[in-house]
Amino acid sequence: MSWHTEPLLGWDLETTGVNVETARIVTAAAIDWKPGDNLDTLQDRSRLWLANPGVPIPAEATKVHGVTTEQARANGRPAARVVDEIADVLAATLSTGIPVVAMNGRYDFTVLDRELRRYELRTLQQRLGSETSPGPVIDPFILDKRADKFRRGSRKLEALAVHYGVPLAAAHRADADELAAVEVAVAIGEKFPQLQVHPEQLHVWQIRWAAEQAAGFQEYLRKTDPYVVVDGEWPLVPLTEERKLRGVLAELAGRWEQMAGPAPDPDEGLFVDEVTPAESARVERNYTLRTSAADLREVLRTGRIPHPLMTDAELEQYGTPEEATR
């Protein structure tokens, strides 16, 4: 019997952002799937979590999953408890050998790892008694790109659901997303017999495929941006000192951007006769915060100090960032 005809655990997160080093969990779902299941039959085997992430939820994230800062604060449980429970569920499942299905699992497992460390809780590896990445994991994103690598078009969950004929009742609702991810994975397993192997073997293959896919994507992106780095580790990006520092700096830049608010309309105040000193100070402060955040993100992106911040000696020694890439 192949993994696609056996029980699986589907797991999905919705968070505050796309940066794995700074994202906080907002909602999560875990479903104990068996062949023939749907959202109705899974009611007694679905676990849903709503967390208060402890930070404001950006409007961009709310547009994705529908949860506002006010809703999370009013109805969410303490983030540390939610994170701990999610890790317990995953560890209990993986310890029995049941595969966990996670669409783009690199993101979800890494966010969970950083959250566990943030709250000084045991990592998933510690709960499993292993220093290696948790597994077996089945990632429809990795499988689809490997099995049907030359197909054009989007490989997001919604697109894969359409391609493999899987219904997706409510995109970006964690339980609906995860049921769709499981059914997409099963459909891929049914369509491509070469993937019908033991889940541990499939996990090992996906580690190699994920690295190859990341390297290819990075090569493509570097045609227009020579600084792009695409992590190839899967299903968990290890935490290094460099990544830890980058996470802190990215979070700082995000806070400055929140404090500054959106950039003003260029026509704002065009017909104002006189600007008060207080208003002038506010505008200057927000401009400083906004430009400082942009400079910090440029350092994170390129590893180089932005040209306007470099001293004459540094410019003479290193040249401008533009010169460095010629």
XYZ file of C-alpha atoms in Angstrom:
326
model
C 0.000 0.000 0.000
C 1.258 3.498 -0.867
C 1.108 6.567 1.364
C -1.702 8.102 -0.706
C -4.130 5.337 0.342
C -3.219 5.489 4.035
C -4.150 7.932 6.865
C -2.462 11.331 6.711
C -2.324 14.399 8.933
C -3.010 17.624 7.092
C -1.585 20.768 8.659
C -1.698 24.439 7.728
C -0.912 27.852 9.224
C -2.154 31.367 8.563
C 0.160 34.048 9.896
C 1.020 37.732 10.137
C 3.433 37.808 7.192
C 5.677 36.025 4.712
C 9.041 36.343 6.512
C 9.576 33.078 8.395
C 11.884 34.768 10.902
C 9.289 37.321 12.024
C 5.861 35.843 11.147
C 3.511 34.999 14.017
C 0.860 32.297 13.931
C -2.731 33.567 13.774
C -4.723 30.452 12.875
C -3.833 26.810 12.394
C -5.595 23.591 11.471
C -4.725 19.926 11.735
C -6.932 17.217 10.235
C -6.721 13.447 10.659
C -7.520 12.419 7.085
C -8.625 9.041 5.815
C -9.608 8.136 2.237
C -13.099 9.418 1.437
C -13.092 12.228 3.997
C -14.569 15.693 3.422
C -15.082 18.764 5.628
C -18.290 17.285 7.073
C -16.845 13.891 7.971
C -13.746 15.520 9.437
C -15.594 17.563 12.069
C -14.609 15.219 14.906
C -11.043 14.841 13.639
C -10.208 18.478 12.954
C -8.365 20.773 15.333
C -8.547 24.515 14.811
C -6.583 27.176 16.652
C -6.939 30.953 16.838
C -4.026 32.721 18.527
C -3.459 36.223 19.766
C -0.065 36.726 18.100
C 0.906 39.553 20.451
C 1.635 41.928 17.571
C -0.617 43.883 15.187
C -1.797 41.857 12.202
C -0.939 43.803 9.036
C -3.822 44.680 6.741
C -2.180 42.658 3.954
C -2.317 39.515 6.105
C -5.913 40.161 7.138
C -6.872 40.332 3.451
C -5.523 36.792 3.092
C -7.046 35.015 6.097
C -9.708 37.459 7.307
C -8.565 37.775 10.927
C -8.040 41.292 12.264
C -5.906 42.400 15.181
C -9.053 43.185 17.170
C -10.541 39.727 16.530
C -7.327 37.962 17.495
C -7.012 39.981 20.697
C -10.642 39.407 21.655
C -10.987 35.733 20.752
C -7.489 34.323 20.329
C -5.771 32.181 22.919
C -2.276 32.985 24.213
C 0.157 32.349 21.382
C 2.568 30.296 23.497
C -0.178 27.797 24.403
C -1.342 27.505 20.798
C 2.194 26.978 19.500
C 2.865 24.339 22.169
C -0.313 22.424 21.318
C 0.413 22.464 17.582
C 3.896 21.069 18.175
C 2.493 18.330 20.440
C 0.011 17.253 17.750
C 2.698 17.118 15.062
C 5.164 15.268 17.286
C 2.556 12.706 18.325
C 1.642 12.061 14.690
C 5.169 11.880 13.298
C 6.308 9.592 16.109
C 3.826 6.968 14.833
C 5.109 7.231 11.262
C 1.986 8.895 9.871
C 3.033 11.470 7.253
C 2.188 15.157 7.672
C 0.935 16.910 4.544
C 1.900 20.591 4.349
C 1.628 22.743 1.243
C 4.923 24.627 0.919
C 5.902 22.946 4.176
C 9.214 24.813 4.357
C 7.270 27.916 5.405
C 4.981 26.314 7.983
C 7.587 24.174 9.717
C 10.076 27.041 9.885
C 7.518 29.507 11.266
C 6.532 26.958 13.925
C 10.185 26.402 14.819
C 10.795 30.125 15.285
C 7.628 30.505 17.363
C 8.666 27.648 19.661
C 12.054 29.262 20.162
C 10.453 32.690 20.667
C 8.485 31.347 23.637
C 11.373 29.160 24.878
C 9.457 25.941 24.245
C 10.843 22.597 23.110
C 11.393 22.414 19.372
C 9.742 19.761 17.249
C 13.053 17.914 16.931
C 13.449 17.886 20.713
C 9.957 16.458 21.124
C 10.778 13.752 18.577
C 14.187 13.051 20.116
C 15.998 13.735 16.856
C 18.320 16.430 15.554
C 17.270 15.916 11.933
C 14.392 17.711 10.215
C 10.973 16.347 11.177
C 9.415 13.751 8.904
C 7.951 12.079 7.005
C 6.458 15.165 5.374
C 4.580 15.242 2.077
C 4.575 18.580 0.272
C 2.253 18.876 -2.758
C 4.188 21.943 -3.926
C 7.452 19.991 -4.163
C 5.796 16.880 -5.625
C 3.914 18.763 -8.337
C 6.990 20.714 -9.449
C 8.954 17.465 -9.676
C 6.363 15.238 -11.322
C 5.043 17.821 -13.796
C 7.989 20.211 -13.984
C 7.333 21.641 -17.435
C 3.681 22.580 -16.909
C 3.185 26.326 -17.127
C 1.063 28.414 -14.802
C 0.677 29.018 -11.095
C 1.506 26.347 -8.527
C -0.347 27.946 -5.648
C -2.857 25.773 -3.810
C -5.863 27.268 -5.595
C -4.293 26.571 -8.995
C -3.256 23.026 -8.047
C -6.761 22.313 -6.740
C -8.226 23.324 -10.094
C -5.604 21.368 -12.049
C -6.170 18.149 -10.082
C -9.951 18.560 -9.799
C -9.993 19.130 -6.035
C -12.726 21.358 -4.526
C -11.504 24.269 -2.412
C -14.494 25.596 -0.471
C -12.854 28.535 1.323
C -9.337 29.466 0.273
C -7.065 30.648 3.107
C -9.281 29.185 5.803
C -6.816 26.889 7.497
C -8.992 23.755 7.642
C -10.285 24.122 4.075
C -6.763 24.816 2.802
C -5.395 21.759 4.515
C -8.111 19.391 3.299
C -7.458 20.658 -0.244
C -3.689 20.204 0.221
C -4.194 16.600 1.343
C -6.508 15.850 -1.570
C -4.091 17.466 -4.031
C -1.241 15.357 -2.606
C -3.348 12.216 -2.937
C -4.298 13.137 -6.514
C -0.618 13.603 -7.377
C 0.182 10.229 -5.808
C -2.552 8.563 -7.834
C -1.483 10.203 -11.105
C 2.262 9.558 -10.851
C 3.066 5.929 -9.895
C 6.759 6.738 -9.467
C 5.794 8.597 -6.280
C 4.038 5.576 -4.779
C 6.849 4.630 -2.412
C 7.304 4.438 1.343
C 6.776 7.905 2.880
C 10.258 7.895 4.433
C 11.766 7.363 0.970
C 9.557 10.084 -0.494
C 10.672 12.437 2.295
C 14.342 11.870 1.422
C 13.647 12.482 -2.254
C 11.816 15.712 -1.482
C 14.814 17.046 0.453
C 16.903 16.723 -2.725
C 14.151 17.976 -5.034
C 13.478 21.025 -2.850
C 17.163 21.981 -2.971
C 17.281 21.553 -6.759
C 14.089 23.565 -7.266
C 15.318 26.374 -5.020
C 18.646 26.549 -6.860
C 16.875 26.742 -10.217
C 14.498 29.430 -9.007
C 17.368 31.456 -7.535
C 19.264 31.256 -10.829
C 16.181 32.531 -12.655
C 15.582 35.415 -10.220
C 19.228 36.487 -10.315
C 18.839 37.439 -13.956
C 17.157 40.619 -12.674
C 18.300 40.786 -9.029
C 21.836 39.518 -8.304
C 21.247 39.545 -4.540
C 18.308 37.138 -4.377
C 18.780 34.135 -2.092
C 16.291 31.254 -2.148
C 16.598 28.844 0.780
C 16.880 25.246 -0.345
C 16.520 23.525 3.016
C 13.334 21.504 3.482
C 11.076 20.956 5.337
C 12.695 23.149 7.984
C 15.162 25.980 7.452
C 17.694 25.678 10.314
C 18.172 28.687 12.549
C 21.689 30.129 12.246
C 23.190 33.160 13.937
C 22.984 35.055 10.664
C 19.303 34.209 10.212
C 18.637 35.156 13.819
C 20.221 38.571 13.287
C 18.398 39.054 9.997
C 15.133 38.247 11.728
C 15.735 40.844 14.432
C 16.611 43.509 11.857
C 13.614 42.668 9.669
C 11.329 42.928 12.697
C 12.856 46.306 13.568
C 12.274 47.555 10.024
C 8.687 46.373 10.236
C 8.121 48.256 13.482
C 9.505 51.454 11.984
C 7.189 51.052 9.005
C 4.190 50.574 11.271
C 5.147 53.614 13.337
C 5.523 55.738 10.190
C 2.267 54.615 8.631
C 1.606 54.716 4.886
C 3.520 57.147 2.717
C 1.592 60.414 2.294
C -0.221 61.315 -0.903
C 2.085 63.591 -2.952
C -0.810 66.061 -3.274
C -1.555 66.027 0.446
C -1.271 69.506 1.902
C -0.755 71.057 -1.514
C -3.261 73.802 -0.807
C -2.595 74.204 2.926
C -1.603 77.805 3.677
C 0.504 77.058 6.726
C 1.825 73.886 8.369
C 2.030 73.902 12.150
C 5.357 73.086 13.832
C 3.801 69.950 15.352
C 2.590 68.731 11.959
C 5.956 69.498 10.383
C 7.718 67.497 13.121
C 5.328 64.575 12.628
C 5.929 64.491 8.875
C 9.707 64.668 9.349
C 9.658 61.900 11.984
C 7.601 59.590 9.778
C 9.851 60.302 6.799
C 12.911 59.405 8.887
C 11.312 56.165 10.088
C 10.228 55.223 6.584
C 13.603 55.895 4.949
C 15.483 54.199 7.804
C 13.334 51.083 7.364
C 13.989 51.147 3.618
C 17.751 51.467 4.200
C 17.678 48.554 6.646
C 15.755 46.358 4.217
C 18.275 47.245 1.504
C 21.106 46.080 3.783
C 19.225 42.824 4.407
C 18.606 42.330 0.692
C 22.087 43.104 -0.624
C 24.392 42.761 2.380
C 25.778 46.207 1.546
C 25.325 49.636 3.078
C 23.152 51.871 0.837
C 25.198 54.347 -1.194
C 23.916 57.518 0.574
C 25.013 56.099 3.960
C 28.534 55.155 2.909
C 31.462 57.341 3.887
C 33.904 58.633 1.294
C 36.472 56.086 2.477
C 33.996 53.224 2.100
C 32.996 54.387 -1.350
C 36.631 54.506 -2.378
C 37.311 51.027 -0.982
C 34.140 49.183 -1.994
C 32.543 51.315 -4.683
C 28.823 51.879 -4.976
C 26.414 48.905 -4.925
C 25.778 49.519 -8.634
C 29.504 49.319 -9.431
C 29.851 46.126 -7.427
C 27.377 44.279 -9.634
C 28.869 45.254 -13.000
